[in-house]
Coordinates of C-alpha atoms and ligand atoms in Angstrom, one line a residue:
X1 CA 29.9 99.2 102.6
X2 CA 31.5 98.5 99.7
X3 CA 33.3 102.3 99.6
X4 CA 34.4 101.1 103.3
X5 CA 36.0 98.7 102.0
X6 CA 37.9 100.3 99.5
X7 CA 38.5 103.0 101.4
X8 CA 40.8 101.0 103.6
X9 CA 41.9 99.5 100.6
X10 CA 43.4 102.6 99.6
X11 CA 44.1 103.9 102.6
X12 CA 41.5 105.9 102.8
X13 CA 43.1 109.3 102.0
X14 CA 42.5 108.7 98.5
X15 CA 38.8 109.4 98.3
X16 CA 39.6 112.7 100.4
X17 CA 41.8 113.7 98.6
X18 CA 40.3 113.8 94.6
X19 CA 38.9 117.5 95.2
X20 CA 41.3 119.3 97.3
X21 CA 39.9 122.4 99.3
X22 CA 41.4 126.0 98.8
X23 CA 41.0 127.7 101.5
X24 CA 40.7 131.6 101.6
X25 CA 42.8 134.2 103.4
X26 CA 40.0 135.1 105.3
X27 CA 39.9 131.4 106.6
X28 CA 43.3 130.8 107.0
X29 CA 44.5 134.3 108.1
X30 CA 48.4 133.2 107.5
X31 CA 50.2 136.8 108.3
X32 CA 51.6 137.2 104.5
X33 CA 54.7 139.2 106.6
X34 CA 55.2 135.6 108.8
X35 CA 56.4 133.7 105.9
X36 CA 60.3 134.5 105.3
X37 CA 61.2 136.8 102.6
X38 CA 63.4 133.8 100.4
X39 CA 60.4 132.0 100.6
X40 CA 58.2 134.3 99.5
X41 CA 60.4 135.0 96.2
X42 CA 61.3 131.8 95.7
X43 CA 57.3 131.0 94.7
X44 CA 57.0 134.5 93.5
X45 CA 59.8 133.6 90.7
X46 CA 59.0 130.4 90.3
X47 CA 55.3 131.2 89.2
X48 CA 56.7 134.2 87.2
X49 CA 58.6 131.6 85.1
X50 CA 55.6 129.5 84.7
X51 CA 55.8 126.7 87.1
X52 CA 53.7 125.8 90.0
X53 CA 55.6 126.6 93.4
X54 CA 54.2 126.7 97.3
X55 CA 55.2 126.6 100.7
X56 CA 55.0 123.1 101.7
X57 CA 54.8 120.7 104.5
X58 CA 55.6 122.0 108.0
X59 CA 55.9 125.5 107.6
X60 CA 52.5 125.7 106.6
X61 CA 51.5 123.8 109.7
X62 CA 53.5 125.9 111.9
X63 CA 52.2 129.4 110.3
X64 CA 48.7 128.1 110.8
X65 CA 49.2 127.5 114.4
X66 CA 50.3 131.1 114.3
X67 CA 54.2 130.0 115.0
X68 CA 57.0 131.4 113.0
X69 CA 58.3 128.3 111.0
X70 CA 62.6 128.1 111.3
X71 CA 62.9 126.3 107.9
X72 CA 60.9 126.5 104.7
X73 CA 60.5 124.0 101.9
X74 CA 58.9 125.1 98.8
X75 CA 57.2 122.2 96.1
X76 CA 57.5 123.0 92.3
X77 CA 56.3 121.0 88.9
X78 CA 59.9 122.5 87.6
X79 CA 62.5 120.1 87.7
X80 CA 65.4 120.3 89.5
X81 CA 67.6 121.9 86.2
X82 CA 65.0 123.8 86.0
X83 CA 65.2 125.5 89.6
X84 CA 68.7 125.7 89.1
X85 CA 68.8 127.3 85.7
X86 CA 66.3 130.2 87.4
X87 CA 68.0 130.8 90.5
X88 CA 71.3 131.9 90.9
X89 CA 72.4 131.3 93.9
X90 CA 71.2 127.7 94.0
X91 CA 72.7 124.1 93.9
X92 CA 71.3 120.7 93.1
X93 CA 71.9 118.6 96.3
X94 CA 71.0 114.4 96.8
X95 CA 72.0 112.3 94.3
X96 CA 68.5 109.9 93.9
X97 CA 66.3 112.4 94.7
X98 CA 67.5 115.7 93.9
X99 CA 66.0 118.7 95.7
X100 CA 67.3 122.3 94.8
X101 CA 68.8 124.7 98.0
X102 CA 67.9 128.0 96.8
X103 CA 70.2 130.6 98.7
X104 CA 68.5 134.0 99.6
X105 CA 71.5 135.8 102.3
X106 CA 71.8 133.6 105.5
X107 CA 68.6 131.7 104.5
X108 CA 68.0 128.8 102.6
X109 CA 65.2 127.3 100.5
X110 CA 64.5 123.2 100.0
X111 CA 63.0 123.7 96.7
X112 CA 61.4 120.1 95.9
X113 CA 59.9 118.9 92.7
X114 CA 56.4 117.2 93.4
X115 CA 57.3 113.3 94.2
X116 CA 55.0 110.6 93.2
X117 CA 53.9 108.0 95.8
X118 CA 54.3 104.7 97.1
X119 CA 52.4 103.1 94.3
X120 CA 54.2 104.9 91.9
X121 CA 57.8 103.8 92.9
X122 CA 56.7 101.0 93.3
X123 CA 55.7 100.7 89.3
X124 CA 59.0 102.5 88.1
X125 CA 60.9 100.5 90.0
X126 CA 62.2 97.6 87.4
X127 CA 65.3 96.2 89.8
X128 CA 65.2 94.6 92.7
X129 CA 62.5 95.5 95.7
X130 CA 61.4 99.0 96.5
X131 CA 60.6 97.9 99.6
X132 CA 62.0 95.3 102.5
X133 CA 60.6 92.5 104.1
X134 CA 58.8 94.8 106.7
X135 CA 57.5 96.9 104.1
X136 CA 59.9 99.9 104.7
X137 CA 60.0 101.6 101.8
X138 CA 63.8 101.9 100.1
X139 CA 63.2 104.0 97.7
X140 CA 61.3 107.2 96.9
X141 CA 63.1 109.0 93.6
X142 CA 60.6 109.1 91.0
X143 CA 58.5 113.0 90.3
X144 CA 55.0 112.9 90.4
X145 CA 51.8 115.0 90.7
X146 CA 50.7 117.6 93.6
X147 CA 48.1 115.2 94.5
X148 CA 50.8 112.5 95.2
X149 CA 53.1 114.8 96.6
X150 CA 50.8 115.6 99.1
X151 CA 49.6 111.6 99.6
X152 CA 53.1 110.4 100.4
X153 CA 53.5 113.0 103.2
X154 CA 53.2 112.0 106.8
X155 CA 50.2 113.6 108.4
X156 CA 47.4 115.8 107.3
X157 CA 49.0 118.7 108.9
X158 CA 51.9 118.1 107.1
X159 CA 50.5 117.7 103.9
X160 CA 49.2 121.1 103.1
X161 CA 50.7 123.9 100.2
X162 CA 50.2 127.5 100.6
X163 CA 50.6 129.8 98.2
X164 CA 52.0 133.2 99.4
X165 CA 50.8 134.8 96.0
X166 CA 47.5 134.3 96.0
X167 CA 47.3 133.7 99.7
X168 CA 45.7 130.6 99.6
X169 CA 46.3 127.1 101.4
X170 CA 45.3 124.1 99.1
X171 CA 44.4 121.3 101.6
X172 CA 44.2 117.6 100.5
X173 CA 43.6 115.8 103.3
X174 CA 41.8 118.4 105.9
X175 CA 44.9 119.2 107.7
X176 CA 43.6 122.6 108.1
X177 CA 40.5 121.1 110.0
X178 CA 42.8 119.0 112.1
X179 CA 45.1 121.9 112.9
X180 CA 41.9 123.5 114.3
X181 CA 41.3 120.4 116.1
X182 CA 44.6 119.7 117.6
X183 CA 44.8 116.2 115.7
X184 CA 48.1 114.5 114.1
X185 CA 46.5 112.2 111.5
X186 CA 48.1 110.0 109.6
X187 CA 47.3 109.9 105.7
X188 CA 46.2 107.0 104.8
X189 CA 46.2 103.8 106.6
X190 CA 48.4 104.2 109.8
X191 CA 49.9 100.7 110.1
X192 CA 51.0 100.5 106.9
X193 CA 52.4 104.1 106.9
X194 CA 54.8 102.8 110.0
X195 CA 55.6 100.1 108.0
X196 CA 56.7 101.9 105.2
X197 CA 59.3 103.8 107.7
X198 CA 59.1 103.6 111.5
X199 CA 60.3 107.1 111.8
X200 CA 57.1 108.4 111.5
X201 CA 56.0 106.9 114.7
X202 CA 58.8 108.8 116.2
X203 CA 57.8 112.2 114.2
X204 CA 54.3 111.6 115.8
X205 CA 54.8 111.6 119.3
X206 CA 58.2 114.6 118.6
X207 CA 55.1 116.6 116.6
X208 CA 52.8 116.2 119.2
X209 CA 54.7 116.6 121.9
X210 CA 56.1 119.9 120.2
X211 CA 52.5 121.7 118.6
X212 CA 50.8 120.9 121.3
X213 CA 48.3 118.7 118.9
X214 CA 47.1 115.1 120.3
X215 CA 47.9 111.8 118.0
X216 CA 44.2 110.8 116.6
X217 CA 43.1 107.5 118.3
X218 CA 43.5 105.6 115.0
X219 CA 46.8 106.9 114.4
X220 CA 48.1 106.0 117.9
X221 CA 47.0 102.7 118.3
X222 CA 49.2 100.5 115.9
X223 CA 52.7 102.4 117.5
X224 CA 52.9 100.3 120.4
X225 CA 52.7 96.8 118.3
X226 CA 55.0 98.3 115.8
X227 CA 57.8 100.1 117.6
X228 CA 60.5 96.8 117.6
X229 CA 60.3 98.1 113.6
X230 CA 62.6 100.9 114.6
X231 CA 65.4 98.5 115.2
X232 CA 65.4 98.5 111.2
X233 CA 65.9 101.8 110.5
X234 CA 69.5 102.9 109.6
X235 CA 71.0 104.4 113.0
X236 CA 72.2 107.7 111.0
X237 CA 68.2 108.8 110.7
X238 CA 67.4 107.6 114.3
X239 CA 70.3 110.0 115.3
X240 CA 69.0 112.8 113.0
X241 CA 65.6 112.2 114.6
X242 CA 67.0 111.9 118.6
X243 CA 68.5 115.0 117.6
X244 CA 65.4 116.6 116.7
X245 CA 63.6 115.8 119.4
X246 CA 66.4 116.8 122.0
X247 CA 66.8 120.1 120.4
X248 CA 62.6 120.7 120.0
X249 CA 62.4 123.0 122.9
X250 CA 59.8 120.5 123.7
X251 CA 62.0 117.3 125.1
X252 CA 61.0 116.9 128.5
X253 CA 57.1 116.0 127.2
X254 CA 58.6 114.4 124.1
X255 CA 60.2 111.9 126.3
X256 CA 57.2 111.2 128.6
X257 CA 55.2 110.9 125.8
X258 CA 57.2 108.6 124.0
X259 CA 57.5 106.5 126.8
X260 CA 53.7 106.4 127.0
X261 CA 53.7 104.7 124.0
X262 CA 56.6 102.1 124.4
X263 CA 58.6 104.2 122.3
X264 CA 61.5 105.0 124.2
X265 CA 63.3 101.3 123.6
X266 CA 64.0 102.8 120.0
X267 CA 65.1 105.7 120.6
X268 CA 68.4 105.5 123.1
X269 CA 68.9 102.1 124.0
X270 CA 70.1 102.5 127.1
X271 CA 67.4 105.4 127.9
X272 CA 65.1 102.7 128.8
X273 CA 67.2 101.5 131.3
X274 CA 68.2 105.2 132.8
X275 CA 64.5 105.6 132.6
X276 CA 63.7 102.9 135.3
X277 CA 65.9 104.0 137.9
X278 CA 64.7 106.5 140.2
X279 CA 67.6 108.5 140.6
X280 CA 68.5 108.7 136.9
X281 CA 65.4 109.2 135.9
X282 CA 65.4 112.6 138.1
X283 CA 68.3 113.3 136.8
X284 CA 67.3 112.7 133.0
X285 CA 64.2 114.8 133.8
X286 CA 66.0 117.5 135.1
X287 CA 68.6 117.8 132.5
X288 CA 66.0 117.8 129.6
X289 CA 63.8 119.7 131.6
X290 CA 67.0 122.3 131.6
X291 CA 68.0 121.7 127.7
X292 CA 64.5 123.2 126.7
X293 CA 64.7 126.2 129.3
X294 CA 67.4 126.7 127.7
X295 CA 66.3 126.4 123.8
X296 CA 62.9 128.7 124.8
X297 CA 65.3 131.2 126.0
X298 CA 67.3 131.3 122.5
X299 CA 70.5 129.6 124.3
X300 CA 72.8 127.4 122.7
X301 CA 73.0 123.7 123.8
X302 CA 75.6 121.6 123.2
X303 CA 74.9 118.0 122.0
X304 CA 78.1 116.4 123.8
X305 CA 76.6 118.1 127.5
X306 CA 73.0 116.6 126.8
X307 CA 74.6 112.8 125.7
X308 CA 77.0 113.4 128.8
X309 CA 73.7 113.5 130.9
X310 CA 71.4 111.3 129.4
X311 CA 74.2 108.5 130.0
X312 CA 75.5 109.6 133.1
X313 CA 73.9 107.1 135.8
X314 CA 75.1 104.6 133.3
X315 CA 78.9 106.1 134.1
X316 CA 77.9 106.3 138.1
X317 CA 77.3 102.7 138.0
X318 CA 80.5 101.5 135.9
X319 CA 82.2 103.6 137.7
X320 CA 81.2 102.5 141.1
X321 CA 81.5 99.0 140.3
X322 CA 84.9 99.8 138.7
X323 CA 86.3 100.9 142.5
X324 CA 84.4 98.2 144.0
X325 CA 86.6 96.2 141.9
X326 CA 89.6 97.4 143.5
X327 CA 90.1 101.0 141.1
X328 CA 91.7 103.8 142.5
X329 CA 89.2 106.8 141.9
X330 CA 89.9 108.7 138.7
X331 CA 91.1 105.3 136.9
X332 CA 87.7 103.8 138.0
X333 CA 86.2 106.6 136.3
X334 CA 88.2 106.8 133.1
X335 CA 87.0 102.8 132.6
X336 CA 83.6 103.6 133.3
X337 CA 83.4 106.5 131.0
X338 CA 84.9 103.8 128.1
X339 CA 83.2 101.2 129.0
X340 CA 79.8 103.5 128.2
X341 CA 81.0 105.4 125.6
X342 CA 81.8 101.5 123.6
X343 CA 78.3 100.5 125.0
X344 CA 77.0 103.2 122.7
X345 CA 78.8 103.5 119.8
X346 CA 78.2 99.7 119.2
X347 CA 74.4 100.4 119.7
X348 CA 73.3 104.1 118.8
X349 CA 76.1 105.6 116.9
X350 CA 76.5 108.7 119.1
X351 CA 78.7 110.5 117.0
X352 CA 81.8 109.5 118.3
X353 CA 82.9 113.3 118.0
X354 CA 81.0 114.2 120.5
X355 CA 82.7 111.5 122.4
X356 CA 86.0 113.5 123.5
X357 CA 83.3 116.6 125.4
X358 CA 81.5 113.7 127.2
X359 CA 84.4 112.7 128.6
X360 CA 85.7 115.9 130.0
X361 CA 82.2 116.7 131.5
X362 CA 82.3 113.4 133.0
X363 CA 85.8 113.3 134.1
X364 CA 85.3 117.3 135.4
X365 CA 82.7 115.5 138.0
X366 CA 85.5 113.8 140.2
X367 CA 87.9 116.8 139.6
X368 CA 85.5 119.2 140.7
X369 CA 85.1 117.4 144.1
X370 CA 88.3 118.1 144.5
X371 CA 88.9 121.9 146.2
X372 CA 92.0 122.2 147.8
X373 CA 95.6 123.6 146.5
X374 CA 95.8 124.9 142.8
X375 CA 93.5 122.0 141.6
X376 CA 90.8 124.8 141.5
X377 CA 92.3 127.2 140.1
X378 CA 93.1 125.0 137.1
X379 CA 89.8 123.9 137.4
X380 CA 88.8 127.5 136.4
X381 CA 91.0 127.5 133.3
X382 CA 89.9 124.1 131.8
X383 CA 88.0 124.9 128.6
X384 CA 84.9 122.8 129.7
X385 CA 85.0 124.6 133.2
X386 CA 81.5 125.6 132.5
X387 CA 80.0 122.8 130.9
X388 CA 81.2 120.5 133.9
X389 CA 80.1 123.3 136.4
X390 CA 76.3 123.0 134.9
X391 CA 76.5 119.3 134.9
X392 CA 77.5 119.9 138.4
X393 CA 74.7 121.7 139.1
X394 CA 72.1 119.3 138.3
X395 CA 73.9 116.3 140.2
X396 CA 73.4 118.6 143.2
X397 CA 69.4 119.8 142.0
X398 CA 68.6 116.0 142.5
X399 CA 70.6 115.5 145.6
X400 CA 73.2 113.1 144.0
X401 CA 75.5 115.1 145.8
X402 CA 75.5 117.7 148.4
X403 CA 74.0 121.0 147.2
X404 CA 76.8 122.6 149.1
X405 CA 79.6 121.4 146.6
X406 CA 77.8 123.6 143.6
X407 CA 76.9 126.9 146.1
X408 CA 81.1 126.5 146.5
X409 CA 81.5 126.3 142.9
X410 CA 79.8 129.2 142.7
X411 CA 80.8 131.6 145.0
X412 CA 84.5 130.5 144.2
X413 CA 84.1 131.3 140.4
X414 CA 82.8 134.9 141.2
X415 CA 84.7 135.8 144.6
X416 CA 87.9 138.3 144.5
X417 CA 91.4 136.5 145.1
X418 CA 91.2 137.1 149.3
X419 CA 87.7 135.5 149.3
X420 CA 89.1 132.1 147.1
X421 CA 92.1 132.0 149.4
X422 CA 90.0 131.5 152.2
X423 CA 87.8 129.3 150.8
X424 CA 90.0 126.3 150.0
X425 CA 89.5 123.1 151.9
X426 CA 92.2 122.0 153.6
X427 CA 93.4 118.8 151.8
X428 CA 91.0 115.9 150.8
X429 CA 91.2 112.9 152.9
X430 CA 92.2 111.3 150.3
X431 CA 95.1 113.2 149.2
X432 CA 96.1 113.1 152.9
X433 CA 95.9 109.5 153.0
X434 CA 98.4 109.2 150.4
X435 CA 100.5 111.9 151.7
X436 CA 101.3 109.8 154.9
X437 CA 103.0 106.9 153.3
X438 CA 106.5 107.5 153.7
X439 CA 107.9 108.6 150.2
X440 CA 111.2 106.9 148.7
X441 CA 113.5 109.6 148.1
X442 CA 116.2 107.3 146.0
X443 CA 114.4 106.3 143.2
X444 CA 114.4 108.5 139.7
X445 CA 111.4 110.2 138.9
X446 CA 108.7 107.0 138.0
X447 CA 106.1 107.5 135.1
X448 CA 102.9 108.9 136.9
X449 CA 99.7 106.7 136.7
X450 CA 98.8 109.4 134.4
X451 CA 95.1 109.6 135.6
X452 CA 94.7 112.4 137.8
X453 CA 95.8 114.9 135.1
X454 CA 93.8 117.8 136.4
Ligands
LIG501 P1 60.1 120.1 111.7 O1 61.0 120.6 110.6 O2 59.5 121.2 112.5 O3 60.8 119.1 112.5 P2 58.7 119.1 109.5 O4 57.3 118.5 109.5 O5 58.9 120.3 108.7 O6 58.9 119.3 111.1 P3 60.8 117.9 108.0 O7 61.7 116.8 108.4 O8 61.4 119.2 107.8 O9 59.7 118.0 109.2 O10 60.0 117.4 106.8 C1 59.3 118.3 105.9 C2 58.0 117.7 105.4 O11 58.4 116.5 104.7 C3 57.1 117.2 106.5 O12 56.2 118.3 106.9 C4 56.3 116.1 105.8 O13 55.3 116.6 104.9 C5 57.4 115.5 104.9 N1 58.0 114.4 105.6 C6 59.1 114.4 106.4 N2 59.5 113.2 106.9 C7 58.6 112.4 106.4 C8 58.4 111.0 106.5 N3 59.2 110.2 107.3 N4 57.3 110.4 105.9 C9 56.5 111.2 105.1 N5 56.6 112.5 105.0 C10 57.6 113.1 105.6
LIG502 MG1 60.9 121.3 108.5

């Protein structure tokens, strides 16, 4: 009873984790030719030199579930001057807590020094609060032991060191059993873990959604009660973390999943809007459905394209309202697309850089309507041609607009000069339309609205 107690006390993960377990090769089988080479020396030299040094974190989770991890972190008991002084191509990066990049050709090593935990920054920290009101933790700068490395990690999975050397994992909190078991456990206890920084309740569902691995009942249940904590979190590491999850390979689940647990509010504010309307909701679908085809097939995505279509019913509706209101066609649009594009950097900080490709994608949508004259011949030589033909595509794949309009597109892109020639429409209505009102032949040359610059 009374070691109940405590244990929730402390979170529990401080009982397991007094004896860690060192797990053999032949129980852990990690392929020693999976882990990268600048990994491999970077713990090599470091334990030459007489420090401590292993793969950390979620490499080791990733070469346990027999994946090939795309990023490597090594933790050390040198100090950062230390791993500097050894390696040569290395440099000291983050000014509060200072990790080491360790440079081995194209690759790069996050060489750590162990970090103490909560409890211990808590101590060292003489000034203000180390924490705010919601118990997010603020700071996190002070060195510590591998125990409490491995404490102030996220889940058990993430929490384990292997050393390539010896070929053994050293496992604090049975993440190795919960790979096995497909769990994502928390360490320690889950509602205060959130607490300390929300974004693990966004790491949860991206990792599970990812691995394949379920969230543990315990570690589920406090996410829904806790998600408005999000709204705290500085909007630069929600965008880091939106990224993550749009570039998993694994987006389309991550999404469903994070919506099963009240989770997308957080993430995009207006994705919980898209989300309830049945056509954008298709469309969202398909277009994350689309960016992870893409990423499983080694192809590169661009971040402006995926923003252009997560926001894009949002655009149809200004946009539409916009000529309701009396807007001439590509004006209505060109509001719209600004009207959304404010929306969002007021709310979410999409990068405004990625603001200037939305807009062409967006804009390319009315132009591409368009196919009679030169307009798409131009069309073909616009920069973003391809981009805005792909966006295309998926307005026609859930029957926004006529599938027709993108078989066009298509044939007209590849056809010879004789084929194209025959294939241009006649003139739109509405450049007809205009075309009838008598023009006045007198008057000099009058600055053009300026919006139909295709
Ligand atoms: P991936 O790189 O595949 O997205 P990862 O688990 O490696 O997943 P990183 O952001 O690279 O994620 O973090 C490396 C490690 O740092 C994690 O495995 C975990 O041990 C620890 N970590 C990262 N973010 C947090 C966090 N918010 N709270 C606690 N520990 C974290
Ligand atoms: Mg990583």
């Amino acid at each position: 009873m009374i070691r109940r107690f405590l244990g929730k006390v402390f979170s529990g993960a401080l009982f397991k984790s007094a004896q860690p377990r060192v797990i053999p090769f032949k129980t852990h089988r990690i392929a020693r030719d999976h882990v990268s080479r600048g990994a491999m020396k970077t713990c090599e030299t470091l334990q030459q030199h007489g420090h401590t040094a292993y793969v950390v974190g979620g490499a080791v989770r990733d070469l346990l579930l027999g994946g090939i991890p795309k990023d490597y972190d090594v933790a050390t008991n040198a100090t950062p001057e230390e791993v500097r002084a050894i390696f040569r191509r290395s440099r000291i990066i983050g000014r509060r807590f200072r990790l080491v990049h360790v440079m081995f050709g194209a690759e790069t090593i996050e060489v750590s020094t162990f970090r103490g935990s909560a409890a211990a920054n808590e101590a060292a920290d003489d000034s203000d609060h180390s924490t705010d009101e919601h118990g997010r933790i603020l700071r996190d700068n002070v060195f510590g032991s591998m125990e409490e490395d491995a404490v102030r990690r996220d889940f058990t999975v993430n929490a384990m060191f292997y050393d390539p050397v010896r070929e053994e994992v050293i496992d604090y909190h049975g993440g190795v059993a919960d790979i096995k078991a497909k769990k994502l456990c928390m360490i320690g206890d889950p509602a205060q873990r959130y607490r300390e920084d929300p974004i693990r309740m966004l790491r949860a569902v991206r990792l599970a959604a990812a691995r394949g691995l379920e969230i543990e009942a315990r570690s589920r249940k406090p996410i829904r009660e806790l998600a408005g904590l999000l709204q705290n979190v500085p909007k630069a590491r929600l965008f880091d973390e939106m990224m993550k999850l749009l570039l998993s390979g694994h987006v389309a689940e991550g999404v469903r999943r994070l919506r099963k647990e009240g989770l997308h509010h957080g993430v995009l504010p207006l994705l919980d809007v898209i989300l309830e309307q049945p056509l954008g909701e298709r469309f969202v679908m398909l277009a994350l459905e689309n960016t992870d085809k893409r990423i499983n097939e080694g192809k590169p995505v661009s971040p402006g394209f995926l923003f252009a279509s997560l926001l894009w019913h949002e655009v149809l509706a200004a946009w539409k309202a916009a000529e309701k209101g009396g807007m001439h066609t590509m004006p209505a649009l060109f509001h719209a697309m600004d009207q959304v594009l404010q929306v969002q950097a007021e709310n979410l900080a999409i990068p405004r850089r990625y603001g200037a490709d939305m807009k062409d994608i967006w804009a390319l949508q009315a132009r591409l309507l368009n196919r009679s004259g030169r307009r798409p011949y131009l069309l073909l030589e616009h920069p973003r041609f391809r981009a805005g033909f792909d966006f295309l595509l998926l307005r026609c794949a859930c029957r926004e607009i006529d599938a027709e309009i993108g078989t066009w597109w298509e044939k007209f892109q590849h056809a010879n000069e004789e084929t194209r020639a025959g294939m241009l429409m006649k003139d739109s209505p509405g450049a007809g339309k205009k075309r009838r009102r008598p023009r006045r032949k007198k008057k000099p040359a009058a600055a053009a609205g300026g919006a139909d610059a295709a």
